[in-house]
Coordinates of C-alpha atoms in Angstrom, one line a residue:
X1 CA -0.1 0.0 -0.2
X2 CA 1.6 3.8 -0.6
X3 CA 1.8 5.4 2.4
X4 CA 2.9 8.5 1.0
X5 CA 3.8 10.2 -2.1
X6 CA 6.5 12.5 -2.6
X7 CA 5.7 16.0 -4.4
X8 CA 7.2 16.1 -8.1
X9 CA 8.1 12.6 -7.8
X10 CA 7.7 10.4 -10.7
X11 CA 4.6 8.5 -8.5
X12 CA 3.0 12.2 -8.3
X13 CA 3.3 13.1 -11.7
X14 CA 1.2 10.0 -12.8
X15 CA -1.2 10.7 -9.9
X16 CA -0.4 7.7 -7.7
X17 CA -1.9 8.6 -4.2
X18 CA -1.7 7.5 -0.5
X19 CA -3.9 4.5 0.2
X20 CA -3.3 3.2 -3.4
X21 CA -2.3 -0.7 -3.4
X22 CA -0.1 -1.4 -6.2
X23 CA -0.8 -4.9 -7.1
X24 CA 1.2 -5.6 -10.3
X25 CA 4.5 -4.7 -11.8
X26 CA 5.0 -5.3 -15.4
X27 CA 2.1 -7.9 -15.2
X28 CA 3.7 -9.7 -12.1
X29 CA 2.5 -9.7 -8.4
X30 CA 5.0 -8.8 -5.8
X31 CA 5.0 -10.9 -3.0
X32 CA 6.0 -8.0 -0.5
X33 CA 8.2 -4.5 -0.4
X34 CA 11.7 -6.4 -1.2
X35 CA 10.2 -8.6 -3.9
X36 CA 8.4 -5.1 -5.5
X37 CA 11.8 -3.3 -5.9
X38 CA 13.2 -6.4 -7.2
X39 CA 10.8 -6.4 -10.2
X40 CA 11.0 -2.6 -10.4
X41 CA 14.8 -2.6 -10.8
X42 CA 14.8 -5.7 -12.8
X43 CA 13.1 -3.6 -15.5
X44 CA 16.4 -1.5 -16.4
X45 CA 18.2 1.6 -15.3
X46 CA 16.9 4.9 -14.3
X47 CA 14.7 6.2 -17.1
X48 CA 12.7 2.8 -18.0
X49 CA 8.8 2.6 -17.9
X50 CA 7.4 0.9 -14.9
X51 CA 4.0 -0.3 -15.7
X52 CA 2.1 -0.7 -12.4
X53 CA -1.3 -1.8 -11.5
X54 CA -3.0 0.1 -8.7
X55 CA -5.8 -1.0 -6.8
X56 CA -8.0 2.2 -6.0
X57 CA -10.9 1.4 -4.0
X58 CA -12.5 -1.5 -6.0
X59 CA -11.1 -0.3 -9.3
X60 CA -7.9 -1.6 -11.2
X61 CA -6.1 1.1 -12.7
X62 CA -2.9 0.3 -14.9
X63 CA -0.5 3.3 -14.7
X64 CA 3.1 4.1 -16.4
X65 CA 5.5 5.6 -14.3
X66 CA 9.1 7.1 -15.6
X67 CA 11.6 5.7 -13.2
X68 CA 14.3 8.1 -12.1
X69 CA 17.4 8.1 -10.2
X70 CA 16.6 8.5 -6.5
X71 CA 19.6 10.4 -5.8
X72 CA 18.2 13.4 -8.4
X73 CA 14.9 13.9 -6.0
X74 CA 16.5 13.0 -2.4
X75 CA 17.3 16.2 -0.7
X76 CA 20.7 15.0 1.0
X77 CA 22.2 16.7 4.2
X78 CA 25.6 15.3 4.6
X79 CA 27.0 15.7 8.1
X80 CA 31.0 15.7 8.6

């Protein structure tokens, strides 16, 4: 289940919302969070389109999310 969505993230740009359930990645059902990430990463490098199936209420919705390098969106605060 999606708990939060970072503003201006790839997920936000395609309308993924907190409460959505991700039930498919490229036609496969993830067995948990680690498996979800393995399936996404297995599709290719940053920039590949990730086809997801969302369960939003009683309705299944396909969405295509452009992947991105997470370091390009994270605001890191390094400490020395």
